[in-house]
Coordinates of C-alpha atoms and ligand atoms in Angstrom, one line a residue:
X218 CA 1.6 20.5 0.4
X219 CA 5.3 18.6 2.3
X220 CA 7.4 17.0 0.6
X221 CA 7.3 12.9 -0.2
X222 CA 10.3 11.1 0.9
X223 CA 13.4 10.9 -1.3
X224 CA 12.8 8.5 -4.6
X225 CA 15.7 5.7 -4.4
X226 CA 16.3 5.6 -7.6
X227 CA 19.0 3.6 -6.8
X228 CA 16.7 1.0 -5.8
X229 CA 14.9 1.6 -9.0
X230 CA 17.6 0.9 -11.8
X231 CA 18.2 -2.4 -10.0
X232 CA 14.8 -3.9 -10.5
X233 CA 15.3 -2.2 -14.1
X234 CA 18.4 -4.0 -14.7
X235 CA 16.5 -7.5 -13.8
X236 CA 13.9 -6.7 -16.4
X237 CA 14.9 -6.7 -20.3
X238 CA 15.3 -4.0 -22.5
X239 CA 12.4 -3.4 -24.6
X240 CA 10.1 -6.4 -23.0
X241 CA 6.6 -4.3 -23.3
X242 CA 4.9 -7.4 -21.9
X243 CA 6.9 -6.9 -18.6
X244 CA 5.2 -4.2 -17.8
X245 CA 2.7 -4.9 -14.9
X246 CA 6.1 -7.0 -13.4
X247 CA 8.2 -4.7 -13.6
X248 CA 6.1 -1.8 -11.9
X249 CA 5.0 -5.2 -9.2
X250 CA 8.5 -5.2 -8.7
X251 CA 9.6 -1.4 -8.6
X252 CA 6.4 -1.5 -6.3
X253 CA 7.6 -4.3 -3.7
X254 CA 11.2 -2.2 -4.3
X255 CA 10.4 1.2 -3.0
X256 CA 7.0 0.6 -1.4
X257 CA 5.2 3.0 -4.3
X258 CA 5.6 4.1 -7.8
X259 CA 6.8 7.8 -7.0
X260 CA 6.5 9.1 -11.2
X261 CA 10.8 9.6 -11.3
X262 CA 9.5 4.9 -11.3
X263 CA 7.0 5.9 -14.1
X264 CA 9.4 7.6 -16.4
X265 CA 12.2 5.3 -16.2
X266 CA 9.7 2.3 -16.4
X267 CA 8.6 3.8 -19.9
X268 CA 11.9 4.3 -21.0
X269 CA 13.3 1.3 -20.0
X270 CA 10.8 -1.1 -22.0
X271 CA 9.9 1.6 -24.6
X272 CA 6.5 2.3 -23.7
X273 CA 4.7 5.4 -24.1
X274 CA 4.4 7.1 -21.1
X275 CA 0.7 7.1 -21.3
X276 CA 0.9 3.4 -21.0
X277 CA 2.4 3.2 -18.2
X278 CA 0.1 5.5 -16.7
X279 CA -3.1 3.8 -17.4
X280 CA -1.3 0.6 -16.1
X281 CA -0.2 2.3 -12.7
X282 CA -3.2 3.5 -12.3
X283 CA -5.9 1.2 -14.0
X284 CA -4.6 -1.4 -10.7
X285 CA -5.8 -1.2 -7.2
X286 CA -2.7 -2.9 -6.4
X287 CA -0.4 0.4 -7.9
X288 CA 0.1 3.2 -5.0
X289 CA 1.3 6.5 -6.9
X290 CA 0.8 8.0 -3.6
X291 CA 4.0 6.7 -1.3
X292 CA 3.2 5.2 2.0
X293 CA 4.3 3.9 5.3
X294 CA 6.3 0.4 5.3
X295 CA 3.4 -1.0 6.8
X296 CA 0.0 -1.5 5.0
X297 CA -3.0 -1.6 7.4
X298 CA -6.3 -2.1 6.1
X299 CA -9.4 -2.3 8.3
X300 CA -11.9 -3.8 7.0
X301 CA -15.6 -2.3 7.4
X302 CA -17.8 -4.5 5.4
X303 CA -21.3 -5.1 7.2
X304 CA -19.8 -7.7 10.4
X305 CA -17.1 -5.9 11.0
X306 CA -19.1 -3.3 10.8
X307 CA -20.7 -4.2 13.3
X308 CA -19.1 -5.6 15.6
X309 CA -16.6 -2.6 16.6
X310 CA -15.0 -1.4 12.8
X311 CA -15.0 2.3 13.2
X312 CA -14.2 2.9 16.8
X313 CA -10.8 0.8 14.9
X314 CA -10.4 3.7 12.2
X315 CA -10.9 6.5 14.9
X316 CA -7.7 4.4 16.9
X317 CA -5.8 5.3 13.9
X318 CA -7.4 9.0 13.9
X319 CA -6.5 9.6 18.0
X320 CA -3.7 7.5 18.1
X321 CA -1.7 8.7 14.9
X322 CA -3.6 11.3 13.6
X323 CA -4.6 9.8 10.2
X324 CA -7.3 9.2 8.5
X325 CA -7.9 6.4 5.4
X326 CA -5.6 7.1 2.7
X327 CA -3.3 8.8 5.2
X328 CA 0.4 8.2 5.8
X329 CA 2.3 8.8 9.1
X330 CA 4.9 11.5 8.9
X331 CA 7.3 8.7 9.8
X332 CA 6.1 6.4 7.0
X333 CA 5.8 3.7 9.4
X334 CA 1.8 3.0 8.6
X335 CA -0.6 3.8 6.0
X336 CA -4.2 3.2 7.0
X337 CA -6.3 2.2 4.2
X338 CA -10.4 0.8 4.6
X339 CA -11.2 -2.7 3.1
X340 CA -15.2 -3.6 2.4
X341 CA -15.3 -7.6 3.7
X342 CA -12.2 -9.6 3.1
X343 CA -14.4 -12.9 4.1
X344 CA -12.9 -13.7 7.1
X345 CA -16.1 -12.6 8.8
X346 CA -15.5 -15.0 11.8
X347 CA -13.0 -13.0 12.6
X348 CA -14.5 -10.3 12.6
X349 CA -13.1 -6.9 13.2
X350 CA -10.8 -8.0 11.0
X351 CA -7.6 -5.4 10.4
X352 CA -4.8 -6.9 7.8
X353 CA -1.6 -5.1 8.6
X354 CA 1.0 -5.9 5.5
X355 CA 0.5 -9.8 5.2
X356 CA -1.0 -10.5 8.7
X357 CA -4.5 -11.0 9.7
X358 CA -5.3 -9.4 12.6
X359 CA -8.9 -10.4 14.6
X360 CA -11.6 -10.1 16.6
X361 CA -9.8 -6.6 17.0
X362 CA -11.5 -4.3 20.2
X363 CA -11.2 -0.6 20.0
X364 CA -8.1 1.3 21.9
X365 CA -5.9 -2.5 21.0
X366 CA -5.0 -2.0 17.5
X367 CA -2.2 0.3 18.3
X368 CA -0.6 -1.9 20.7
X369 CA -1.2 -5.2 18.8
X370 CA 0.8 -3.5 15.2
X371 CA 3.8 -3.0 17.3
X372 CA 3.8 -6.7 19.0
X373 CA 2.7 -7.8 15.2
X374 CA -0.2 -10.2 16.8
Ligands
FES748 S1 -17.0 -7.8 7.3 FE1 -15.1 -7.8 7.3 S2 -14.4 -9.6 7.0 FE2 -16.9 -9.7 6.1

């Protein structure tokens, strides 16, 4: 198995410094801030959070694995979500997923080796009128035609 990216402990320590020691009720917020800073929750960060907030390591892992928004695996700079809800599926979303496999060599749940993109598939995001929909970071890309997604991602529209 290939080693993941180096863990940015400086960034993690910076986040810890913004939360008072022993503030057990800040656990979720602290984990959110760490993930925002380094894009996932490395083991080192989980241990540091447990130590800083003085909560059992098991509790930190329980919270980190309970919320779907947290990732224990390194993720790309841009999280790309392809909707595979019924409307998007009918309108070609599976081919959009194939575009990632052919163009970037990644499937759902995987990250490009340059850490640029992580691909996720999701259920209906409530924007069926825009189907098929891809969400790149915070941006909704509407009516994504097969064979166009990688170009649209690079242009950001
Ligand atoms: S099915 Fe994709 S937004 Fe509803």
